[in-house]
Structures are given as C-alpha cells and as structure tokens.
Coordinates of C-alpha atoms in Angstrom, one line a residue:
Chain O
X1 CA 109.0 177.0 110.4
X2 CA 105.7 175.3 110.0
X3 CA 107.2 172.3 108.3
X4 CA 109.9 172.0 110.9
X5 CA 107.4 172.0 113.7
X6 CA 105.3 169.5 111.7
X7 CA 108.2 167.1 111.2
X8 CA 109.2 167.3 114.8
X9 CA 105.7 166.3 115.8
X10 CA 105.8 163.5 113.3
X11 CA 109.1 162.3 114.6
X12 CA 107.8 162.3 118.2
X13 CA 104.7 160.4 117.0
X14 CA 106.8 157.6 115.4
X15 CA 109.2 157.6 118.3
X16 CA 106.3 156.9 120.8
X17 CA 104.8 154.3 118.5
X18 CA 108.0 152.4 118.2
X19 CA 108.6 152.7 121.9
X20 CA 105.1 151.4 122.6
X21 CA 105.5 148.5 120.2
X22 CA 108.8 147.6 121.8
X23 CA 107.3 147.7 125.3
X24 CA 104.5 145.4 124.1
X25 CA 106.9 143.0 122.3
X26 CA 110.1 142.8 124.3
X27 CA 108.7 140.9 127.3
X28 CA 107.3 138.2 125.0
X29 CA 110.3 138.0 122.7
X30 CA 112.8 137.4 125.5
X31 CA 110.6 134.6 126.7
X32 CA 110.7 133.1 123.2
X33 CA 114.5 133.4 123.2
X34 CA 114.8 131.7 126.6
X35 CA 112.5 128.9 125.4
X36 CA 115.0 127.9 122.7
X37 CA 118.1 127.8 124.9
X38 CA 119.7 124.8 126.6
X39 CA 120.0 124.7 130.3
X40 CA 123.7 125.7 130.4
X41 CA 123.1 128.3 127.6
X42 CA 120.3 129.8 129.7
X43 CA 122.5 129.9 132.8
X44 CA 125.4 131.7 131.0
X45 CA 123.6 134.2 128.8
X46 CA 121.5 137.3 129.4
X47 CA 117.8 137.5 128.5
X48 CA 118.5 139.6 125.4
X49 CA 121.1 137.2 123.9
X50 CA 119.8 135.3 120.9
X51 CA 119.6 131.5 121.2
X52 CA 122.4 129.5 119.5
X53 CA 120.1 127.0 117.9
X54 CA 116.8 128.3 116.7
X55 CA 115.5 124.8 116.3
X56 CA 116.1 123.6 119.8
X57 CA 112.6 122.5 120.7
X58 CA 113.6 120.1 123.5
X59 CA 112.2 122.5 126.1
X60 CA 108.9 122.5 124.3
X61 CA 108.7 118.7 124.3
X62 CA 109.6 118.6 127.9
X63 CA 107.0 121.2 128.9
X64 CA 104.4 119.7 126.7
X65 CA 104.9 116.1 128.1
X66 CA 105.7 116.9 131.7
X67 CA 103.0 119.5 132.1
X68 CA 100.5 117.3 130.4
X69 CA 99.5 120.2 128.2
X70 CA 97.6 118.0 125.8
X71 CA 95.1 117.2 128.6
X72 CA 94.9 120.9 129.3
X73 CA 94.1 121.7 125.7
X74 CA 91.5 119.0 125.5
X75 CA 89.7 120.1 128.7
X76 CA 89.9 123.8 127.5
X77 CA 88.4 122.9 124.1
X78 CA 85.5 120.9 125.7
X79 CA 84.7 123.7 128.1
X80 CA 85.0 126.4 125.4
X81 CA 82.8 124.5 122.9
X82 CA 80.0 123.8 125.3
X83 CA 80.0 127.2 126.9
X84 CA 80.0 129.0 123.6
X85 CA 77.3 126.9 122.1
X86 CA 75.2 127.4 125.2
X87 CA 75.9 131.1 125.5
X88 CA 75.0 131.6 121.8
X89 CA 71.7 129.8 122.2
X90 CA 70.6 131.2 125.5
X91 CA 71.8 134.7 124.6
X92 CA 70.1 134.8 121.2
X93 CA 66.9 133.4 122.6
X94 CA 66.8 135.9 125.4
X95 CA 67.7 138.7 123.0
X96 CA 65.0 137.5 120.5
X97 CA 62.1 137.6 123.0
X98 CA 63.3 140.9 124.6
X99 CA 63.8 142.6 121.2
X100 CA 60.7 141.3 119.4
X101 CA 57.9 141.0 122.1
X102 CA 56.6 143.5 124.4
X103 CA 55.3 141.7 127.4
X104 CA 54.6 142.2 131.0
X105 CA 57.8 141.9 132.9
X106 CA 60.2 142.4 129.9
X107 CA 61.4 145.6 131.5
X108 CA 61.9 143.8 134.8
X109 CA 63.8 141.0 133.1
X110 CA 66.1 143.5 131.4
X111 CA 66.8 145.4 134.6
X112 CA 67.4 142.1 136.4
X113 CA 70.1 141.3 133.9
X114 CA 71.5 144.8 134.1
X115 CA 71.6 144.9 137.9
X116 CA 73.5 141.6 137.9
X117 CA 76.3 143.2 135.9
X118 CA 76.8 145.7 138.7
X119 CA 77.7 142.9 141.1
X120 CA 81.4 142.2 140.6
X121 CA 81.7 138.4 140.2
X122 CA 84.7 138.2 142.5
X123 CA 82.7 139.5 145.5
X124 CA 80.3 136.6 145.4
X125 CA 82.7 133.8 144.7
X126 CA 82.7 132.5 148.3
X127 CA 78.9 132.0 148.2
X128 CA 78.9 130.8 144.6
X129 CA 81.3 128.2 145.6
X130 CA 78.9 126.8 148.2
X131 CA 76.1 126.7 145.6
X132 CA 78.3 124.8 143.1
X133 CA 79.3 122.5 146.0
X134 CA 75.7 121.8 147.0
X135 CA 74.8 121.0 143.4
X136 CA 77.5 118.4 143.5
X137 CA 79.3 120.2 140.6
X138 CA 82.6 120.8 142.4
X139 CA 85.5 119.2 140.4
X140 CA 83.4 118.7 137.3
X141 CA 83.6 120.5 134.0
X142 CA 80.0 121.7 134.6
X143 CA 81.1 124.1 137.3
X144 CA 82.9 126.5 135.0
X145 CA 80.6 125.8 132.1
X146 CA 77.5 126.9 134.1
X147 CA 79.3 129.9 135.4
X148 CA 80.4 131.0 132.0
X149 CA 76.8 130.7 130.8
X150 CA 75.2 132.1 133.9
X151 CA 77.0 135.4 134.2
X152 CA 76.8 136.3 130.6
X153 CA 75.0 139.5 129.6
X154 CA 77.4 140.7 127.0
X155 CA 76.1 138.2 124.5
X156 CA 72.5 139.3 125.1
X157 CA 73.5 142.9 124.5
X158 CA 75.4 142.1 121.3
X159 CA 72.5 140.1 119.9
X160 CA 69.9 142.7 120.9
X161 CA 71.9 145.4 119.2
X162 CA 72.1 143.4 116.1
X163 CA 68.5 142.3 116.1
X164 CA 67.5 146.0 115.9
X165 CA 69.1 146.1 112.4
X166 CA 67.1 143.0 111.2
X167 CA 63.8 144.3 109.9
X168 CA 60.7 143.1 111.6
X169 CA 58.9 142.8 108.3
X170 CA 60.9 139.6 107.8
X171 CA 59.2 138.1 110.8
X172 CA 55.8 139.3 109.6
X173 CA 56.1 137.9 106.1
X174 CA 57.2 134.5 107.6
X175 CA 54.1 134.6 109.8
X176 CA 51.9 135.2 106.7
X177 CA 53.4 131.9 105.4
X178 CA 52.3 130.3 108.7
X179 CA 55.7 129.9 110.3
X180 CA 55.7 129.5 114.1
X181 CA 57.8 131.8 116.3
X182 CA 60.2 128.9 116.8
X183 CA 60.6 128.5 113.1
X184 CA 61.2 132.3 112.7
X185 CA 63.8 132.2 115.4
X186 CA 65.6 129.1 114.2
X187 CA 65.3 129.5 110.4
X188 CA 65.4 133.3 110.0
X189 CA 66.8 135.1 113.0
X190 CA 69.6 132.8 114.1
X191 CA 71.2 132.5 110.6
X192 CA 70.9 136.3 110.2
X193 CA 72.6 136.8 113.5
X194 CA 75.8 135.0 112.4
X195 CA 78.0 138.1 112.3
X196 CA 77.0 138.7 115.9
X197 CA 77.6 135.1 116.7
X198 CA 81.2 135.4 115.5
X199 CA 81.6 138.3 117.8
X200 CA 80.3 136.4 120.8
X201 CA 82.4 133.4 119.9
X202 CA 85.6 135.5 119.9
X203 CA 84.9 137.5 123.0
X204 CA 83.8 134.5 125.0
X205 CA 86.4 132.2 123.6
X206 CA 89.2 134.6 124.5
X207 CA 87.8 135.1 128.0
X208 CA 87.3 131.4 128.7
X209 CA 90.7 130.4 127.3
X210 CA 92.5 132.9 129.5
X211 CA 90.4 132.5 132.6
X212 CA 92.4 131.1 135.5
X213 CA 90.3 131.9 138.6
X214 CA 87.3 129.8 137.8
X215 CA 89.0 126.5 136.9
X216 CA 91.6 127.0 139.6
X217 CA 88.9 127.3 142.3
X218 CA 86.3 124.9 141.0
X219 CA 88.2 122.2 139.3
X220 CA 91.5 121.5 141.2
X221 CA 91.5 117.9 140.2
X222 CA 94.5 117.4 137.9
X223 CA 92.7 115.3 135.4
X224 CA 90.5 118.4 134.8
X225 CA 93.3 120.9 134.3
X226 CA 92.9 123.5 131.6
X227 CA 95.6 125.4 129.8
X228 CA 95.8 128.1 132.5
X229 CA 96.0 125.7 135.5
X230 CA 98.4 123.4 133.6
X231 CA 100.7 126.4 133.1
X232 CA 100.3 127.5 136.7
X233 CA 101.6 124.2 137.9
X234 CA 105.0 124.9 136.5
X235 CA 105.4 127.5 139.2
X236 CA 106.8 125.4 142.0
X237 CA 108.8 122.4 140.6
X238 CA 110.4 124.2 137.7
X239 CA 111.7 127.3 139.7
X240 CA 115.2 126.7 138.5
X241 CA 114.4 125.6 135.0
X242 CA 113.1 128.9 133.5
X243 CA 113.9 127.7 129.9
X244 CA 111.2 125.0 130.4
X245 CA 108.7 127.4 131.9
X246 CA 109.4 129.8 129.0
X247 CA 108.6 127.0 126.6
X248 CA 105.3 126.3 128.5
X249 CA 104.4 130.0 128.3
X250 CA 105.0 129.9 124.5
X251 CA 102.8 126.8 124.2
X252 CA 100.0 128.6 125.9
X253 CA 100.5 131.7 123.8
X254 CA 100.9 130.2 120.3
X255 CA 97.2 129.3 119.8
X256 CA 96.3 132.8 120.7
X257 CA 98.8 134.2 118.2
X258 CA 97.6 132.0 115.4
X259 CA 93.9 132.9 116.2
X260 CA 94.8 136.5 116.3
X261 CA 96.6 136.5 112.9
X262 CA 93.8 134.5 111.3
X263 CA 90.8 136.4 112.7
X264 CA 92.4 139.9 113.2
X265 CA 89.6 141.8 111.4
X266 CA 86.8 140.1 113.4
X267 CA 88.7 140.3 116.7
X268 CA 88.9 144.1 116.4
X269 CA 85.2 144.4 115.7
X270 CA 84.3 141.8 118.3
X271 CA 86.1 143.6 121.1
X272 CA 84.9 147.0 120.1
X273 CA 81.3 145.8 120.0
X274 CA 81.5 143.6 123.0
X275 CA 83.0 146.2 125.4
X276 CA 81.3 149.4 124.4
X277 CA 77.8 148.3 125.1
Chain R
X1 CA 58.3 121.5 119.7
X2 CA 55.7 119.2 118.1
X3 CA 52.7 121.0 116.7
X4 CA 53.7 124.4 117.9
X5 CA 52.4 125.8 114.6
X6 CA 48.9 124.6 115.5
X7 CA 48.7 126.9 118.5
X8 CA 47.5 130.4 118.0
X9 CA 50.2 133.1 117.8
X10 CA 49.0 134.5 121.1
X11 CA 49.6 131.2 122.9
X12 CA 52.8 130.6 121.0
X13 CA 54.0 133.9 122.3
X14 CA 53.4 133.0 125.9
X15 CA 55.0 129.6 125.3
X16 CA 58.1 130.9 123.6
X17 CA 58.6 133.8 126.1
X18 CA 58.5 131.2 128.9
X19 CA 60.7 128.6 127.3
X20 CA 63.3 131.1 125.9
X21 CA 63.8 132.9 129.2
X22 CA 63.6 129.8 131.4
X23 CA 67.3 128.8 131.3
X24 CA 68.8 132.3 131.4
X25 CA 66.6 133.3 134.3
X26 CA 67.3 130.2 136.3
X27 CA 71.1 130.7 135.7
X28 CA 70.8 134.4 136.6
X29 CA 69.0 133.6 139.8
X30 CA 71.3 130.8 140.8
X31 CA 74.6 132.4 140.0
X32 CA 74.0 136.1 140.4
X33 CA 71.3 136.7 142.9
X34 CA 71.3 133.7 145.2
X35 CA 75.1 134.1 145.9
X36 CA 74.4 137.7 147.0
X37 CA 71.7 136.6 149.5
X38 CA 73.8 133.7 150.7
X39 CA 76.8 136.0 151.1
X40 CA 74.8 138.4 153.4
X41 CA 73.6 135.4 155.4
X42 CA 77.1 133.9 155.8
X43 CA 78.6 137.2 156.8
X44 CA 76.7 137.1 160.1
X45 CA 78.0 133.6 160.9
X46 CA 81.3 132.0 162.0
X47 CA 80.7 129.2 159.5
X48 CA 83.8 127.3 158.3
X49 CA 82.1 126.0 155.1
X50 CA 81.9 122.3 156.1
X51 CA 80.1 121.9 159.4
X52 CA 76.4 121.2 159.4
X53 CA 75.2 124.0 161.7
X54 CA 76.0 127.7 161.3
X55 CA 76.5 129.8 164.3
X56 CA 75.2 133.4 164.1
X57 CA 77.6 135.9 165.5
X58 CA 76.0 139.2 164.6
X59 CA 78.4 141.9 163.5
X60 CA 81.5 140.2 164.8
X61 CA 83.0 139.6 161.3
X62 CA 82.4 143.3 160.4
X63 CA 84.1 144.4 163.6
X64 CA 87.1 142.3 162.8
X65 CA 87.4 143.8 159.3
X66 CA 87.2 147.4 160.4
X67 CA 89.3 147.1 163.6
X68 CA 92.2 144.9 162.4
X69 CA 94.4 146.9 160.0
X70 CA 95.7 143.8 158.2
X71 CA 92.3 143.2 156.7
X72 CA 92.0 146.8 155.5
X73 CA 95.5 147.0 154.0
X74 CA 94.4 145.2 150.8
X75 CA 92.4 148.3 149.9
X76 CA 95.6 150.3 149.9
X77 CA 97.0 147.9 147.4
X78 CA 94.0 148.4 145.2
X79 CA 94.9 152.1 145.0
X80 CA 98.1 151.3 143.1
X81 CA 96.0 149.5 140.4
X82 CA 93.4 152.2 140.5
X83 CA 96.0 154.9 139.7
X84 CA 97.6 152.6 137.1
X85 CA 94.3 152.6 135.3
X86 CA 94.6 156.3 134.6
X87 CA 98.1 155.8 133.1
X88 CA 96.7 153.0 131.1
X89 CA 93.7 155.0 129.8
X90 CA 96.0 158.0 129.0
X91 CA 98.3 155.8 127.0
X92 CA 95.4 154.1 125.3
X93 CA 93.8 157.4 124.4
X94 CA 97.1 158.7 123.0
X95 CA 97.8 155.7 120.8
X96 CA 94.2 155.5 119.7
X97 CA 94.2 159.1 118.6
X98 CA 97.4 159.0 116.6
X99 CA 96.6 155.7 115.0
X100 CA 93.2 156.9 113.8
X101 CA 95.0 159.3 111.5
X102 CA 97.4 158.5 108.7
X103 CA 100.4 156.6 110.0
X104 CA 102.8 154.3 108.3
X105 CA 102.5 150.6 109.2
X106 CA 99.2 151.5 111.0
X107 CA 97.9 148.0 111.1
X108 CA 101.1 146.6 112.5
X109 CA 101.2 149.1 115.3
X110 CA 97.5 148.4 116.1
X111 CA 98.1 144.7 116.2
X112 CA 101.2 144.8 118.3
X113 CA 99.7 147.2 120.9
X114 CA 96.5 145.2 121.1
X115 CA 98.0 141.7 121.2
X116 CA 98.9 141.6 125.0
X117 CA 95.3 141.9 125.9
X118 CA 94.5 138.6 124.3
X119 CA 97.1 136.7 126.3
X120 CA 96.5 134.2 129.1
X121 CA 96.7 135.8 132.5
X122 CA 98.9 133.1 133.9
X123 CA 101.3 133.4 131.0
X124 CA 101.5 137.2 131.6
X125 CA 102.3 136.5 135.2
X126 CA 105.2 134.3 134.3
X127 CA 106.3 136.7 131.5
X128 CA 106.6 139.5 134.1
X129 CA 108.2 137.3 136.7
X130 CA 110.9 136.8 134.1
X131 CA 110.9 140.5 133.2
X132 CA 111.4 141.6 136.8
X133 CA 113.9 138.9 137.9
X134 CA 117.2 140.3 139.3
X135 CA 119.0 139.1 136.2
X136 CA 115.9 139.5 134.2
X137 CA 114.9 141.6 131.1
X138 CA 114.3 144.9 132.8
X139 CA 117.7 145.0 134.6
X140 CA 119.5 143.9 131.5
X141 CA 117.9 146.6 129.5
X142 CA 118.8 149.2 132.0
X143 CA 122.4 148.0 132.0
X144 CA 122.4 148.2 128.2
X145 CA 121.1 151.7 128.2
X146 CA 123.8 152.8 130.6
X147 CA 121.4 153.1 133.5
X148 CA 122.9 150.3 135.5
X149 CA 122.6 152.3 138.7
X150 CA 118.8 152.1 138.3
X151 CA 118.8 148.3 138.6
X152 CA 116.5 147.1 141.4
X153 CA 115.1 144.0 143.0
X154 CA 111.7 144.9 141.6
X155 CA 109.7 142.2 143.3
X156 CA 111.6 142.0 146.6
X157 CA 111.5 145.6 147.5
X158 CA 108.2 146.3 149.4
X159 CA 108.2 149.9 148.1
X160 CA 108.4 148.8 144.5
X161 CA 106.5 145.6 144.4
X162 CA 103.1 147.0 143.9
X163 CA 104.3 149.5 141.3
X164 CA 106.0 146.7 139.4
X165 CA 102.8 144.6 139.5
X166 CA 100.6 147.5 138.5
X167 CA 103.0 148.1 135.6
X168 CA 102.4 144.5 134.4
X169 CA 98.7 145.2 134.8
X170 CA 98.9 148.3 132.6
X171 CA 100.8 146.2 130.0
X172 CA 98.1 143.6 130.0
X173 CA 95.0 145.9 129.8
X174 CA 96.2 148.9 127.8
X175 CA 95.3 147.2 124.5
X176 CA 91.8 146.7 125.6
X177 CA 91.1 150.4 126.3
X178 CA 93.1 151.2 123.2
X179 CA 90.9 149.1 120.9
X180 CA 87.7 150.4 122.5
X181 CA 88.8 154.0 122.0
X182 CA 90.0 153.3 118.5
X183 CA 86.5 151.9 117.6
X184 CA 84.8 155.0 119.1
X185 CA 87.1 157.4 117.4
X186 CA 86.7 155.7 114.0
X187 CA 82.9 156.1 114.2
X188 CA 83.4 159.9 113.9
X189 CA 82.6 160.9 110.4
X190 CA 85.6 162.2 108.4
X191 CA 83.6 165.2 107.1
X192 CA 83.7 166.7 110.6
X193 CA 87.5 166.7 110.5
X194 CA 87.5 168.1 107.1
X195 CA 85.2 170.9 108.1
X196 CA 87.3 171.7 111.2
X197 CA 90.4 171.8 109.0
X198 CA 88.8 174.4 106.8
X199 CA 88.1 176.4 109.9
X200 CA 91.8 176.2 110.7
X201 CA 91.8 173.6 113.5
X202 CA 95.0 171.7 114.2
X203 CA 95.3 168.2 115.6
X204 CA 95.1 169.4 119.2
X205 CA 91.9 171.3 118.5
X206 CA 90.5 168.3 116.8
X207 CA 91.3 166.1 119.8
X208 CA 90.0 168.6 122.3
X209 CA 86.8 169.6 120.5
X210 CA 85.9 166.6 118.3
X211 CA 87.4 163.4 119.6
X212 CA 87.2 164.0 123.4
X213 CA 83.5 164.9 123.5
X214 CA 82.4 162.1 121.2
X215 CA 84.1 159.4 123.3
X216 CA 83.1 160.9 126.6
X217 CA 80.6 158.3 127.5
X218 CA 83.0 155.5 126.9
X219 CA 85.6 157.3 128.9
X220 CA 83.1 157.4 131.8
X221 CA 82.2 153.8 131.4
X222 CA 85.8 152.8 131.6
X223 CA 86.2 154.9 134.8
X224 CA 83.4 152.9 136.4
X225 CA 85.0 149.7 135.3
X226 CA 88.4 150.9 136.6
X227 CA 87.1 150.8 140.2
X228 CA 85.8 147.2 140.1
X229 CA 88.9 146.3 138.0
X230 CA 91.2 147.6 140.6
X231 CA 89.5 145.7 143.3
X232 CA 89.2 142.5 141.3
X233 CA 92.9 142.1 140.6
X234 CA 93.9 138.5 141.1
X235 CA 96.0 136.7 138.5
X236 CA 99.0 138.9 138.1
X237 CA 99.9 139.2 141.8
X238 CA 98.8 135.7 142.6
X239 CA 101.0 134.1 139.9
X240 CA 103.9 136.4 140.4
X241 CA 104.2 136.8 144.2
X242 CA 101.4 134.8 145.7
X243 CA 100.5 137.9 147.6
X244 CA 103.7 138.1 149.6
X245 CA 105.6 141.3 150.6
X246 CA 102.5 143.4 150.9
X247 CA 101.2 142.7 147.4
X248 CA 98.1 140.8 148.5
X249 CA 94.9 142.1 146.8
X250 CA 91.3 141.8 148.0
X251 CA 90.6 138.7 145.9
X252 CA 93.8 136.9 147.1
X253 CA 92.9 137.7 150.7
X254 CA 89.3 136.5 150.3
X255 CA 90.4 133.3 148.7
X256 CA 92.9 132.7 151.4
X257 CA 90.5 133.5 154.3
X258 CA 87.7 131.4 152.8
X259 CA 89.5 128.4 151.4
X260 CA 92.9 128.2 153.1
X261 CA 91.8 129.2 156.6
X262 CA 88.2 128.1 156.3
X263 CA 86.7 131.3 157.7
X264 CA 83.8 131.5 155.3
X265 CA 81.8 133.9 157.5
X266 CA 84.6 136.4 157.6
X267 CA 85.4 136.1 153.9
X268 CA 81.7 136.8 153.2
X269 CA 81.7 139.9 155.4
X270 CA 84.7 141.1 153.4
X271 CA 82.8 140.5 150.2
X272 CA 79.8 142.5 151.5
X273 CA 82.0 145.4 152.4
X274 CA 83.6 145.3 149.0
X275 CA 80.2 145.1 147.2
X276 CA 79.1 148.1 149.3
X277 CA 82.2 150.1 148.1
X278 CA 81.6 149.2 144.5
X279 CA 77.9 150.1 144.6
X280 CA 78.7 153.4 146.4
X281 CA 81.3 154.4 143.8
X282 CA 79.0 153.5 141.0
X283 CA 76.1 155.5 142.3
X284 CA 78.5 158.4 143.1
X285 CA 79.8 158.4 139.6
X286 CA 76.3 158.3 138.1
X287 CA 75.2 161.2 140.2
X288 CA 78.3 163.3 139.3
X289 CA 78.0 162.5 135.6
X290 CA 74.3 163.5 135.6
X291 CA 75.1 166.8 137.3
X292 CA 77.6 167.5 134.6
X293 CA 75.1 167.3 131.8

C-alpha cells in the first residue's frame, strides 16, 4: 500500500515536471520551427509541423540584414561593456568604504541608497526624461549607460555581502607594509572580489541585454538601436512575414542560450545572490 | 592618486571616502531623488514638456485622474498581473521543492524551467503573439488534444486578453522566483531533513515545517516586489497589443500621456498617485509582517 502511494506520488511529480518543461519549451520551439520554413511552407503548415529543410537559413539572413541586427548587437555590446565596467567600479568602491570605514554619515548614505530602491523606476521616468534632456543626453548612448549605473544598488549589496567574508586582517597587514587605502582597494580587495564581480556582470548583463524600455524611450534614433529595439521594429512592416520575425526572435535569443549553457553554474549563483538580498 | 601614500591614514580616509562615494552619490541624487522632486513639481502644472514657462494649475491633474474613469481603469488591469503573481509563486515554490530532492534529470529540468527568465522581453512578446494567434500554437495544441471547442481568439476577446497577457507574464517570471526559492531551500542543512525523517515526517511535513518557515522572508520579499511588479508591467502588453482592447497598463498609459499627447503635468500626477500606492502597500506589508512576529 505504501509503495503504491509512493509510486503514484512519484508519477505525479514527473508528470508535472514534464508538463512544466513542455510549457517552458513549446512556445520557443515552435518559433524555431517557423524560422526555418519558407514563406509558402509557413502559410500551408501549422505551427507544430516540422520544417522541411532544417538548413533553410534564408529567413535568418533576411532578418539579420533587413533588421540591421549587427548594428543592434554593436550598440548593445558597447552599452553593456561600459555600464558593467562602471557598475563594478562604483559599486565596489561604495561597498568598500561602507564595509570598511565607520564614518559620520555612513548610515545616512546606506539608507539613502535603500530608500531609493523603494521608488519604482517606472514612476519617475517622466521626470527622469526631462533631466536626461536638459543634460543634452537624449539620443546618445550615455543616457542608458548613466541610468544603468545610477539606479544600481544590487551591485553594492552583493559586494558588501562578499566583503564581509574577506578578513580585515588582510587590510591591516597591508597597512603595516605602508600600502595606501587606494592600493589596498585596487590590489587586494578588487581581485578578491572577483567571484562577486562575475555575479554582478551576469545579473547586470542579462538585465541590460533584455531591457527595452530605456533604449526605446531615450535613444529612438535608428543608428543607436540595440537588440531589443531592433527586434521591436519588426512589428509593423513584417506583420505578414512571421517566418522572418521568428528568425529575428531566434537571433535575439541565441546569444542568451549560448551564454546560459556556458555559464550555467555561475548564472544560478548570480541570480540567487543578486535577488535575495 | 600621486603621493597618496604620503598622507596620514586619517587624511587618506577622508579623501577616499569622499572620492569613492562622489560618483555614486551624484548619480543617486540625479537619477533617483531629483526626478521625485521634479515629478511632484510637474504634477501641479499643465506643462507639455517643451514650452519655456510652466503654468501652475493646483490640483487639477489629480482631479482629472480621480474623476475620469479611463485614467483609473489601468489599475484594474494591474490586478490581473497581481493575481498572476500568486500563481507564479505557487508554481515556483512547487517546482523548487520537488527539484531540491532527488529527481532524475534534475539539472535539465532546472535549466529548462529557469531559461525563459533570461530571455529578451521583446522576444517574449513576439513569442506569445505567435502563441496566441488564431492559427497559433495554443489553438493548434487544443485541436490536437481534442479540445477544439476551447479554441479562442485569445488577444481579441476583451474578456480574455488580460488573462492571456498575464499568462505570458507568468511564463516569463516564474523561473526567477523558482531559482530564488531553490537557492533558499538548498541552504537548509540536510541534517534537518534526516532528523525529521527519523521522527517520521513525510514530504508534506517537511515542506510545511522545515521549508516554508525557512524561506518565509524571501516569500514576503517577493510579495512586496509583486505589487510594484504588477504596476510596472510594460513590455509584454506593449509589444503584443500596444495597450489596445483594454489591456493598457499604467506604464503604457503614462508613456502615452507624457510623450504621445505631451501632457507631462498629468503624467507626473499619475506617477505621484502610483508612487503613493506603492509606498502605502510597502508600509502596510511591513507593519503586518512585524505584527506577525
């Protein structure tokens, strides 16, 4: 009786898991199928029908060239690199002084950052837009870069949490050797923070790559399009050519898939750390 | 940084605290606090965003929001996403619990369930546009399963549109909750489970008395995030429907009012109302959680 009950529970467990996995995969897989179909084939087959020719990449070339996706990738890479480098530096510096020094106003500083997280970014966009505008940054790459830098508290948290595990006696022994605080930060703390830096790179990188709102609002100029806005442009003119849109979707997804497979272990850690705190 | 090392450590401290906090503080003030102040200021004007002089109109914008139902309707749409969050967290908790014990192909299931969270928001919008099309994936699947009678025009029916969109949102964010719960559950020491098994606890007892209490704080945190998440919905409905058919969310409406119709003052007042709601809910939750302890 016990084993029967047990195996029924086990069956239910696997059933739900398979169902969950299918629910996660099917919407993507059908898009992949459609991206490999010719126009007539797409028109005459259902979404679940497999493509006739698995090597028909003509939609991909069309989407890539017509959508100017290369430009989108270039702009995305530039923005991601500068934002991440900046967020790593400013975040680790902030975390360093907050974790290592007790000074007047350190509590105030901390609560100022904390309070800012309570203000949902979307509510203040209209006013932020005016600030970006008055700084003459509208339609420049600096608009999103500054915003990705400015609103970031997650990085500071991750670094502070990690700094707690780095013994302060390391700092002290460096000071006995006459190292300045700058040297301690640059030569000792920053290299030791590298696991936390990987986390920050992953969490920020994914967020920036996927963000649509910020570039859409602040950089409408087509020469500044990023992957998200390039993809969005397919909406109007390709309404009847879903096989091309599907190829464009896959072009935007493939880098994520590759990064996910390559960095799986770090990604799990990164998200768990980045979101819990 | 020349000759820093010649300064005394006391002076170095002052210097480094100042230098290291300068950029983050300037950014914080410019992009977090200044917008809030400006937003309050704009909300009392009829400014269009371009003209040189702003005209102060008192509480007119607020009156418009609270008296014209079309401005308040967006909050009803938020409710769909808010309820969807509970479905999402329930699923996430279920999958996180069963996948933290021994399961075959565990890592495959983890990866597949988590992957959607990493995808581009615009791509997800398109994927579900394809999914919900009249001849799309969902209707084809229903046909295949012999449920052809259930086929619907998922995005054209005003009664179904927000449910369909909220479903896409669950699909997108479930993996995020899942991975957070999984991380929290895996930090529970295995000796606790072993001890409970000796005491005769089954899986349900373990979930109820070990897992649930130890992830309580994260559960609460996620609840707080659910409110601002439900109000901040933008990409999925914007890409999929453009906000038509009663699917407009608060952010879509604000963007339209501010940038399409150039009513910056009104849009700011809407944002102030929203900020008020979010802060109220956050305080309320904090108070309730404290009382519970």
